[in-house]
Tab-separated table of C-alpha atoms and ligand atoms in Angstrom:
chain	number	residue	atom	x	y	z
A	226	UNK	CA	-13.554	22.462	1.947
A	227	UNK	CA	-13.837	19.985	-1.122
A	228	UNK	CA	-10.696	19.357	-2.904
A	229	UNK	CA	-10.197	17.034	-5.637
A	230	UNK	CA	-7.429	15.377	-6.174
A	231	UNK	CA	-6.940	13.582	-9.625
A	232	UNK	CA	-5.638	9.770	-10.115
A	233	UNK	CA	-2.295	11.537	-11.835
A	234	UNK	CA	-1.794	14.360	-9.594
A	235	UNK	CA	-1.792	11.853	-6.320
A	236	UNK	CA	1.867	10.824	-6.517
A	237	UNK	CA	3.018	13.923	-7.182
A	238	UNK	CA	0.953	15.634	-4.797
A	239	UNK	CA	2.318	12.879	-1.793
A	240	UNK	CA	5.503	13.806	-3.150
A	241	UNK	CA	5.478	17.273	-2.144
A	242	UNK	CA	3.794	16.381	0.871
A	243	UNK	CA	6.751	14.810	2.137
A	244	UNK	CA	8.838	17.107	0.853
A	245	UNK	CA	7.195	19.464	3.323
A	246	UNK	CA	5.506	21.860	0.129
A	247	UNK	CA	2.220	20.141	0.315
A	248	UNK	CA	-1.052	20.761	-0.444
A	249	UNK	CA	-3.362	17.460	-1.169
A	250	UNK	CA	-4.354	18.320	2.496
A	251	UNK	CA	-4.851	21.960	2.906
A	252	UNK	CA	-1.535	23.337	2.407
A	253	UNK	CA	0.332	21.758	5.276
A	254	UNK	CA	3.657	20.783	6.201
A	255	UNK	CA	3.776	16.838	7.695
A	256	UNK	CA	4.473	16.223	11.269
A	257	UNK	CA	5.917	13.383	12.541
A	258	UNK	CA	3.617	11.363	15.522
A	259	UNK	CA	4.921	9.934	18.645
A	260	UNK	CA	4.662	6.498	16.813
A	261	UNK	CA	7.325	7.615	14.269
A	262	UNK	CA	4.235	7.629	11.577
A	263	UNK	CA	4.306	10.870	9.340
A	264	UNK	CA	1.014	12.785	9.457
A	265	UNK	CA	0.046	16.077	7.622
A	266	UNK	CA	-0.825	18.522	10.408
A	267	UNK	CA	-4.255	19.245	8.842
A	268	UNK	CA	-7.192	17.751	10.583
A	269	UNK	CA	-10.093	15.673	9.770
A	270	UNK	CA	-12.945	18.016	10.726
A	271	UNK	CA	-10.832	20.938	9.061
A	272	UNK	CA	-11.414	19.141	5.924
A	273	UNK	CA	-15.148	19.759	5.784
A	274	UNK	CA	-16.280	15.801	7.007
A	275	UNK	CA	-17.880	16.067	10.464
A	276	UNK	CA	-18.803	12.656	10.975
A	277	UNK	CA	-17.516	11.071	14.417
A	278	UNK	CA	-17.016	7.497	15.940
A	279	UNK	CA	-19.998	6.832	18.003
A	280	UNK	CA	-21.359	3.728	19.836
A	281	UNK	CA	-24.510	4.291	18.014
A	282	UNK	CA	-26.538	1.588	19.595
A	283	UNK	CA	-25.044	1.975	23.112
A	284	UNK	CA	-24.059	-1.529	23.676
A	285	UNK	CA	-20.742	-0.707	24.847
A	286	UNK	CA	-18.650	-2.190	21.732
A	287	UNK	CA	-17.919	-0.401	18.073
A	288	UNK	CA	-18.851	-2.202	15.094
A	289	UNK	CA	-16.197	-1.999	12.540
A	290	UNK	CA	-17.194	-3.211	9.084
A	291	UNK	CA	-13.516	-3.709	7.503
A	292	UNK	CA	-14.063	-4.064	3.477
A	293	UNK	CA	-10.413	-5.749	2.620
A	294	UNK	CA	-8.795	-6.408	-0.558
A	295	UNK	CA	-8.271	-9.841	-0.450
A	296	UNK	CA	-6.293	-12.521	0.317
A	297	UNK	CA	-3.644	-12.304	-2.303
A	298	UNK	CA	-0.237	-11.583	-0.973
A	299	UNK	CA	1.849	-12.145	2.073
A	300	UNK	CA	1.276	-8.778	3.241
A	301	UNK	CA	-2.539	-9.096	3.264
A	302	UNK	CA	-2.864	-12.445	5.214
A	303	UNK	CA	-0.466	-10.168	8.178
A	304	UNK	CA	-2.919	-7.092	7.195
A	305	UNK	CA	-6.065	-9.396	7.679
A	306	UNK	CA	-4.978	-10.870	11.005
A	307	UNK	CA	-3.692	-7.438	12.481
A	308	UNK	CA	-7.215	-6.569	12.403
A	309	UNK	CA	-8.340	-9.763	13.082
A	310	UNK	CA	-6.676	-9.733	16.715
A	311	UNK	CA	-6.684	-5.697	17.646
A	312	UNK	CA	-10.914	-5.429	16.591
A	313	UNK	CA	-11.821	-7.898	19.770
A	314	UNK	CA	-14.463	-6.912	22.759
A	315	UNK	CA	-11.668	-7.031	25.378
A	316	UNK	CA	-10.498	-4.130	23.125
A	317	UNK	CA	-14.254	-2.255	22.850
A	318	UNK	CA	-14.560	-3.915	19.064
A	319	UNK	CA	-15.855	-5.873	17.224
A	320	UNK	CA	-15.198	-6.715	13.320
A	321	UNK	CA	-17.228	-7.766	10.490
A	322	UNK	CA	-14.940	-9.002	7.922
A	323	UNK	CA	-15.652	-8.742	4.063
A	324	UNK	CA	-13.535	-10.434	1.334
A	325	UNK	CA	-13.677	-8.320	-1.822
A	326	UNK	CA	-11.243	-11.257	-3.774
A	327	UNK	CA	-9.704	-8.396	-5.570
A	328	UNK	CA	-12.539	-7.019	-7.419
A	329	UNK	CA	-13.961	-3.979	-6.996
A	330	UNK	CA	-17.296	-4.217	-7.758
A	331	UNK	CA	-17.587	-6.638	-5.445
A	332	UNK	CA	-16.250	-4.357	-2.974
A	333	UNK	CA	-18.636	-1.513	-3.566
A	334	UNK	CA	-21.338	-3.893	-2.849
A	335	UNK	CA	-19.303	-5.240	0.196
A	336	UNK	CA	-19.320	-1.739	1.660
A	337	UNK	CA	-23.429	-0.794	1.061
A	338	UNK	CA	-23.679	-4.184	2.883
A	339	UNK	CA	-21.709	-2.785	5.423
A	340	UNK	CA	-24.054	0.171	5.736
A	341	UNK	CA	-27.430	-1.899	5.745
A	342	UNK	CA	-26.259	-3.925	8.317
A	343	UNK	CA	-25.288	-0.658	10.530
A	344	UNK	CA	-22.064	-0.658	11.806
A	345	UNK	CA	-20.435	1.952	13.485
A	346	UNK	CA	-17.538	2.534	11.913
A	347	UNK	CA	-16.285	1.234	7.969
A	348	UNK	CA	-12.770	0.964	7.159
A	349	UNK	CA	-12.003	0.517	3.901
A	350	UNK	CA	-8.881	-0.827	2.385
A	351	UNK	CA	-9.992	0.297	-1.822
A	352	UNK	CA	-8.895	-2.407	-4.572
A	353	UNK	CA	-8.827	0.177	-6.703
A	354	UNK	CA	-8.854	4.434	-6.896
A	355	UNK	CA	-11.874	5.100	-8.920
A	356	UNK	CA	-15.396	5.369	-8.971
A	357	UNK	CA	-15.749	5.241	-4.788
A	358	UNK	CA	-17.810	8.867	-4.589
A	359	UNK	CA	-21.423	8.004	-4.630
A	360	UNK	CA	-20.674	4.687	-2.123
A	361	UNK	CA	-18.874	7.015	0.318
A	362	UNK	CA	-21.698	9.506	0.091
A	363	UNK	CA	-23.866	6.893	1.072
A	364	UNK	CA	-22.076	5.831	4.173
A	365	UNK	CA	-21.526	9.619	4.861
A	366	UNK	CA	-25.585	10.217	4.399
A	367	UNK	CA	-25.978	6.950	6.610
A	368	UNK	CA	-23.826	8.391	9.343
A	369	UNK	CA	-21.475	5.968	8.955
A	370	UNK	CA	-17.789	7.463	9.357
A	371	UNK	CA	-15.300	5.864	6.876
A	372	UNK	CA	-11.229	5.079	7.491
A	373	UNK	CA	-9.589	4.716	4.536
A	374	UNK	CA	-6.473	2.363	5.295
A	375	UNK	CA	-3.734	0.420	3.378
A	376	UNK	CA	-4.147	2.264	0.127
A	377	UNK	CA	-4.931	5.835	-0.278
A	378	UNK	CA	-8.038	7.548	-3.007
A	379	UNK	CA	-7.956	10.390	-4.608
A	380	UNK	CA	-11.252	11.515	-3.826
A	381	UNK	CA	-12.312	14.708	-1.789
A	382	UNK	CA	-11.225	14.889	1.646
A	383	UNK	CA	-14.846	15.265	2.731
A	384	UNK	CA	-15.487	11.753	1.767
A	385	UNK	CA	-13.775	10.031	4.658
A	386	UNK	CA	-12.578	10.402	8.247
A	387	UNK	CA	-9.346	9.702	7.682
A	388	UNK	CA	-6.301	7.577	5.814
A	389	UNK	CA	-4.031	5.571	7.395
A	390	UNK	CA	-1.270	3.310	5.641
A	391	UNK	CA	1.618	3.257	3.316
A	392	UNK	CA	2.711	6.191	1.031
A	393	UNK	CA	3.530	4.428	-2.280
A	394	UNK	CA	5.206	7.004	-4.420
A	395	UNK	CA	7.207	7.638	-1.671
A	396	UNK	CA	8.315	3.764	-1.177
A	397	UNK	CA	8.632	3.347	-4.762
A	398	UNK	CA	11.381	7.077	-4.998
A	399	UNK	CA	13.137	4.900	-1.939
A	400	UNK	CA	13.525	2.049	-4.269
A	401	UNK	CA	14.485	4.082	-7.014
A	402	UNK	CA	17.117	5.825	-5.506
A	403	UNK	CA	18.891	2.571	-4.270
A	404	UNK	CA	19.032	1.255	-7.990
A	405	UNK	CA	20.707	4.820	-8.691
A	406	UNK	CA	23.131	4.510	-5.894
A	407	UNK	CA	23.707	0.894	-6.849
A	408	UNK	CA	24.232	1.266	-10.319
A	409	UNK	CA	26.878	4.001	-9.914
A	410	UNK	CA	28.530	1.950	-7.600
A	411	UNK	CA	28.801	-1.261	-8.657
A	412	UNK	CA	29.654	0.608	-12.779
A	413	UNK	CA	26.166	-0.173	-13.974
A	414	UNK	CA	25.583	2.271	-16.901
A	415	UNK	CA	22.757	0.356	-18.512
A	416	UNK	CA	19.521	-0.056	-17.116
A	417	UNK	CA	17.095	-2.641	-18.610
A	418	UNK	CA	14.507	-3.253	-16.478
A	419	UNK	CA	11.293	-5.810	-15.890
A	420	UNK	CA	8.469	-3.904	-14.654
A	421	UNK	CA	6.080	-6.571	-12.927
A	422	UNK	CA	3.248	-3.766	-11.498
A	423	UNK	CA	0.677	-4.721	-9.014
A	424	UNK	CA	-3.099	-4.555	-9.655
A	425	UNK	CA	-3.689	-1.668	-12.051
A	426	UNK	CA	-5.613	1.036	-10.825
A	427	UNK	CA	-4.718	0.484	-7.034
A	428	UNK	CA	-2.614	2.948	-5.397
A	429	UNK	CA	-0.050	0.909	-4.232
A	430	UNK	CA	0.789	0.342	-8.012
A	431	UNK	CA	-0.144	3.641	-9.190
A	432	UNK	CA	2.367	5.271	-6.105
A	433	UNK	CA	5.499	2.485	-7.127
A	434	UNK	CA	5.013	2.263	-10.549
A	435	UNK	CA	5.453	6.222	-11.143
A	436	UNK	CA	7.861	6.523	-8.930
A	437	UNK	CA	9.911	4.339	-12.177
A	438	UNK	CA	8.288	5.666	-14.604
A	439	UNK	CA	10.139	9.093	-13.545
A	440	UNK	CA	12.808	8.110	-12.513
A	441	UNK	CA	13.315	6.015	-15.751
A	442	UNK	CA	12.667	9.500	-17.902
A	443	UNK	CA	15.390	11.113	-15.425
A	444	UNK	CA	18.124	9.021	-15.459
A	445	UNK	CA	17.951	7.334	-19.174
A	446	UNK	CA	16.896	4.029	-17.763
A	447	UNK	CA	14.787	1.676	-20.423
A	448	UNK	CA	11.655	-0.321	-19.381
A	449	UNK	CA	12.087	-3.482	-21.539
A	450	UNK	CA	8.755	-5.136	-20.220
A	451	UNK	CA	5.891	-3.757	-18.106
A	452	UNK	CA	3.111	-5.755	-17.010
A	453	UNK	CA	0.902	-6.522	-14.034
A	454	UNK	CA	1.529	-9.846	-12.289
A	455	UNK	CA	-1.810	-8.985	-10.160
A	456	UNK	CA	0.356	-8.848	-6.633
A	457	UNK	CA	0.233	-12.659	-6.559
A	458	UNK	CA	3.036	-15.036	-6.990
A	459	UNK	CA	1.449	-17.394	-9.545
A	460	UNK	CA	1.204	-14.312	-11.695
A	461	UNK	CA	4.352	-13.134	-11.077
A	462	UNK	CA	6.051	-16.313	-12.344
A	463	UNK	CA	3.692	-16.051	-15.321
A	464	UNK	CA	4.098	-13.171	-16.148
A	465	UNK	CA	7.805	-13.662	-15.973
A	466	UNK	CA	7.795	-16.440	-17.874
A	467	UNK	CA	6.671	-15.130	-20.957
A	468	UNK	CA	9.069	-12.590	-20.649
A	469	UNK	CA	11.830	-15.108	-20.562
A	470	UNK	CA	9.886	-16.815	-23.783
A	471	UNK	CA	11.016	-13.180	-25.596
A	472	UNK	CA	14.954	-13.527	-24.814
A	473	UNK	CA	15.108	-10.047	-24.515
A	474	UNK	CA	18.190	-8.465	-22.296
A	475	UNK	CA	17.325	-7.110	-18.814
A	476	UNK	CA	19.019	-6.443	-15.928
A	477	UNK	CA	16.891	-5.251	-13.548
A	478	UNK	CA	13.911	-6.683	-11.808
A	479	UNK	CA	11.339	-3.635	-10.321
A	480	UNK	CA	8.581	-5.883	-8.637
A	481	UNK	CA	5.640	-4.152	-6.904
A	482	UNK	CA	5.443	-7.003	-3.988
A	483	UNK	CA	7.605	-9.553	-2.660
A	484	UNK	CA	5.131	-11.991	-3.836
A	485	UNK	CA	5.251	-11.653	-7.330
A	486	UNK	CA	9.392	-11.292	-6.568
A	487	UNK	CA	9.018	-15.155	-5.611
A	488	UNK	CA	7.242	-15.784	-8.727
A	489	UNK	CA	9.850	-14.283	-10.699
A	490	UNK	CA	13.029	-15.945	-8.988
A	491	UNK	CA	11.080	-19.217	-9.934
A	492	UNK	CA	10.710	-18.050	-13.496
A	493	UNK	CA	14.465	-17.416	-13.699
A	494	UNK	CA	15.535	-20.714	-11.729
A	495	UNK	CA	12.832	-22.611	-13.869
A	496	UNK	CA	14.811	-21.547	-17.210
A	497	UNK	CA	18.577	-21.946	-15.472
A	498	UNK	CA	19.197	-18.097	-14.228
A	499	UNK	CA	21.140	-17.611	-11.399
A	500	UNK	CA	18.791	-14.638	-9.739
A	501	UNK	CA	21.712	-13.107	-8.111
A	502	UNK	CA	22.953	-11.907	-11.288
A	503	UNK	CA	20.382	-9.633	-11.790
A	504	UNK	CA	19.703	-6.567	-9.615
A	505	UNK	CA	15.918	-7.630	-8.149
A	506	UNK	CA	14.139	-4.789	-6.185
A	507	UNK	CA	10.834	-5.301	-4.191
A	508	UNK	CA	8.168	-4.225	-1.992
A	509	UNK	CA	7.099	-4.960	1.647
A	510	UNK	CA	9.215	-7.073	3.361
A	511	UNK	CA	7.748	-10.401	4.519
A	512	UNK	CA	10.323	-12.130	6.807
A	513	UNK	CA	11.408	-14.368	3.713
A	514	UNK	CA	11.857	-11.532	1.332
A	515	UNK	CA	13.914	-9.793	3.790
A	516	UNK	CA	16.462	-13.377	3.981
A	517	UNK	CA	16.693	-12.937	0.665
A	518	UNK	CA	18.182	-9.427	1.002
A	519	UNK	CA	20.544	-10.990	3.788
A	520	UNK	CA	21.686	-13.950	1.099
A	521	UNK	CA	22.029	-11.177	-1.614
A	522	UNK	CA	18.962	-12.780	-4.009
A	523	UNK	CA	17.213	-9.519	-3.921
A	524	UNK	CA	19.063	-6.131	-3.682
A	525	UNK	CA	16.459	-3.982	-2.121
A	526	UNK	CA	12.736	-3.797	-1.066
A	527	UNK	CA	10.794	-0.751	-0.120
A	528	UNK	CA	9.205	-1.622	3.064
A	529	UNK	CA	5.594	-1.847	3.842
A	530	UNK	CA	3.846	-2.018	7.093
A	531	UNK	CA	0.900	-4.494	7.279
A	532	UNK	CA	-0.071	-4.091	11.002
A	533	UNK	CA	-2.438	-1.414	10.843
A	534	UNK	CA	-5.225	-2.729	12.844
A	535	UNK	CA	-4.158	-1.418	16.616
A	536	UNK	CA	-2.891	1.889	14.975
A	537	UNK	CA	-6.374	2.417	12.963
A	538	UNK	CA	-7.949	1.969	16.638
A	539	UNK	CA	-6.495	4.007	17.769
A	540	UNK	CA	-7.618	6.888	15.564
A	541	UNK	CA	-10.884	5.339	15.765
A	542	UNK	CA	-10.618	6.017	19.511
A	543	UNK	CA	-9.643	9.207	19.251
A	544	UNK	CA	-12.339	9.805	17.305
A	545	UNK	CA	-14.865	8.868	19.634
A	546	UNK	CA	-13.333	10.965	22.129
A	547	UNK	CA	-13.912	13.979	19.911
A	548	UNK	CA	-9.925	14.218	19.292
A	549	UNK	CA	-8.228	15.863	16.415
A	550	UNK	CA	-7.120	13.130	14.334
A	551	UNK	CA	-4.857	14.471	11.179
A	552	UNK	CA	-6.127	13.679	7.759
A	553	UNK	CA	-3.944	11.213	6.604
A	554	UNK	CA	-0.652	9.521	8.531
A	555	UNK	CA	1.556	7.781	6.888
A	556	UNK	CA	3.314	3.957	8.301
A	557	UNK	CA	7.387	4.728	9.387
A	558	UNK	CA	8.767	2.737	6.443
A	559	UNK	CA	12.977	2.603	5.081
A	560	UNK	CA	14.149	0.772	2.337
A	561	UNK	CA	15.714	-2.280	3.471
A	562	UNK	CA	19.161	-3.058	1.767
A	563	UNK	CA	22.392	-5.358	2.416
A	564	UNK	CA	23.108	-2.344	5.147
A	565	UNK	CA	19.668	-3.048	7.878
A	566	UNK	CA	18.402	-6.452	6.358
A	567	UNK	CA	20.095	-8.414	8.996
A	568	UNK	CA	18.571	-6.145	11.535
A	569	UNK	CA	15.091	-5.768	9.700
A	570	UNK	CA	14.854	-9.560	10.015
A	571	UNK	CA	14.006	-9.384	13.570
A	572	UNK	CA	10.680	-7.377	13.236
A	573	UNK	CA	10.202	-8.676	9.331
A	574	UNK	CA	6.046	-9.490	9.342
A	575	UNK	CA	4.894	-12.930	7.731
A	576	UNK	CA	6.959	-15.953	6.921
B	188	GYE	O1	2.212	-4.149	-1.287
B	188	GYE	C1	0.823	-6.004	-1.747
B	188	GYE	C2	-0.620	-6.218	-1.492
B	188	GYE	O2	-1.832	-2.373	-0.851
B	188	GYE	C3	0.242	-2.046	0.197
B	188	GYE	O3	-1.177	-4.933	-1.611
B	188	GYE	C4	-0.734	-3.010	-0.322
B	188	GYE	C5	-0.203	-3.971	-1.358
B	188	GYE	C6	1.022	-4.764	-0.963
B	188	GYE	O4	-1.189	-7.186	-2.233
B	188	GYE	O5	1.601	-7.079	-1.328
């Protein structure tokens, strides 16, 4: 079976997923897993890729190559050292780390490295959603099964083994509805909001960023300023900054990570704004974003998980034993609000 699935249609389609109409996977209805993770029912080999786990040279141990992102955010230093302490030998693994610094060219070249050096196994977490069809095709050719993890692509099903991670649009519709809620509830009939998007072109963005853009064209909400602060906090405070420089009115903060939320709060303490007055949502929930919700400095954040590394061996494992593993799961995430922050705090990832 080869379906493709378009950069637009990707949201939309992981909307109706969850909604239980799907059909970026076949036409199935999602499933929840004994972790709690929500997984389409579909399977990998029923999507056309055969390709297995295998200890290929018999030593005993499976190679993973993991091509990450970067190093730019909270979230991807506890993403990075998830893997970092599940992919050991005492667990059957072992991990060759590459460091794409956020650009994807780099990481194309990251992942034929991977394949010349002949690792078992490639997980992939993709800067960005394009142009990843003729490296895939090369690990497939090489026998080289691929996870995709963290962020999802929109290319054919029989490109990879399987995807593991977050479901964006889905986080970003959580986040949305809260500044709904909020807005009816605390008489908040104008919405003017900062739109500080994460690296364009990733899905994380793509997934949060039109899960505003529709629900901005729903409810008559205005975005006053839109730009990417690059999911770091230096850009986030820059990018804020010269926002401030406009002295336009706003009253709502939509930030795609918690680290470019920091940046901002500094922006608006830098130029003697009380943060609190303005309704700040975020994403992922690093341990200090998550106080924040607890002191009231940021209303909500859609929560990400970072620790995919033992959950991704585990599919790998399954794998090997010839399992059915579905196409694509999805982390358990909530929205974290004044209601669960307290309680959120205790598990919160990061510092
Ligand atoms: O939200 C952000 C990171 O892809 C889910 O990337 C990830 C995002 C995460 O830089 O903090």
């Amino acid at each position: 079976m080869k379906k493709q699935i378009t950069v637009a249609g990707l949201a939309a389609l992981m909307a109706l997923s969850l909604a239980g109409c799907g059909t970026n996977n076949g036409g199935t209805t999602p499933s929840t897993s004994d972790t709690g993770a929500t997984s389409a029912t579909d399977t990998a080999s029923s999507s056309g890729y055969n390709l297995q786990v295998k200890d290929l040279n018999g030593d005993g141990i499976i190679t993973v190559g993991f091509a990450q992102v970067g190093a730019e955010s909270g979230w991807r230093t506890a993403n990075t050292q998830s893997y970092k302490d599940y992919f050991v030998e005492a667990n059957g693994f072992k991990l060759v780390f590459a460091d794409a610094n956020q650009d994807p060219d780099k990481q194309k070249q990251d992942v034929r490295d991977l394949i010349a050096q002949g690792v078992e196994v490639i997980d992939l977490a993709p800067v960005t959603d394009s142009g990843w069809e003729p490296v895939l095709q090369e690990a497939k050719d090489a026998g080289i099964p691929v996870v995709i993890s963290d962020r999802q692509l929109s290319v054919s099903e029989d490109l990879y083994l399987t995807y593991f991670g977050g479901n964006m649009y889905a986080e970003g519709q959580r986040v949305t509805d809260f500044l709904k809620t909020y807005m009816a509830d605390n008489n908040i009939t104008t919405a003017n909001i900062v739109h500080l998007q994460g690296t364009i072109g990733s899905t994380a963005q793509i997934g949060r960023s039109q899960a505003l853009t529709e629900a901005a064209a729903a409810n008559g909400w205005n975005i006053v300023y839109e730009q990417t602060g690059e999911f770091t906090q230096a850009k986030g405070q820059e990018v804020m900054e010269s926002f401030l420089q406009q002295n336009k009115d706003f009253n709502i903060i939509y930030s795609e990570n918690d680290d470019m939320t920091y940046g901002a709060i500094a922006a608006l303490q830098a130029a003697g704004k009380d943060p609190k007055s303005y309704v700040i949502v975020s994403f992922d929930g690093n341990k200090s974003a998550v106080q924040m919700v607890v002191d009231g400095t940021i209303k909500a954040i859609g929560q990400c998980n970072p620790l995919l590394g033992p959950q991704v061996g585990d599919l790998i494992k399954k794998s090997m034993n010839g399992e059915a593993i579905p196409k694509i799961t999805y982390s358990q995430e909530v929205l974290i609000d004044s209601s669960n922050a307290a309680d959120q705090l205790k598990t919160a990832f990061g510092s």
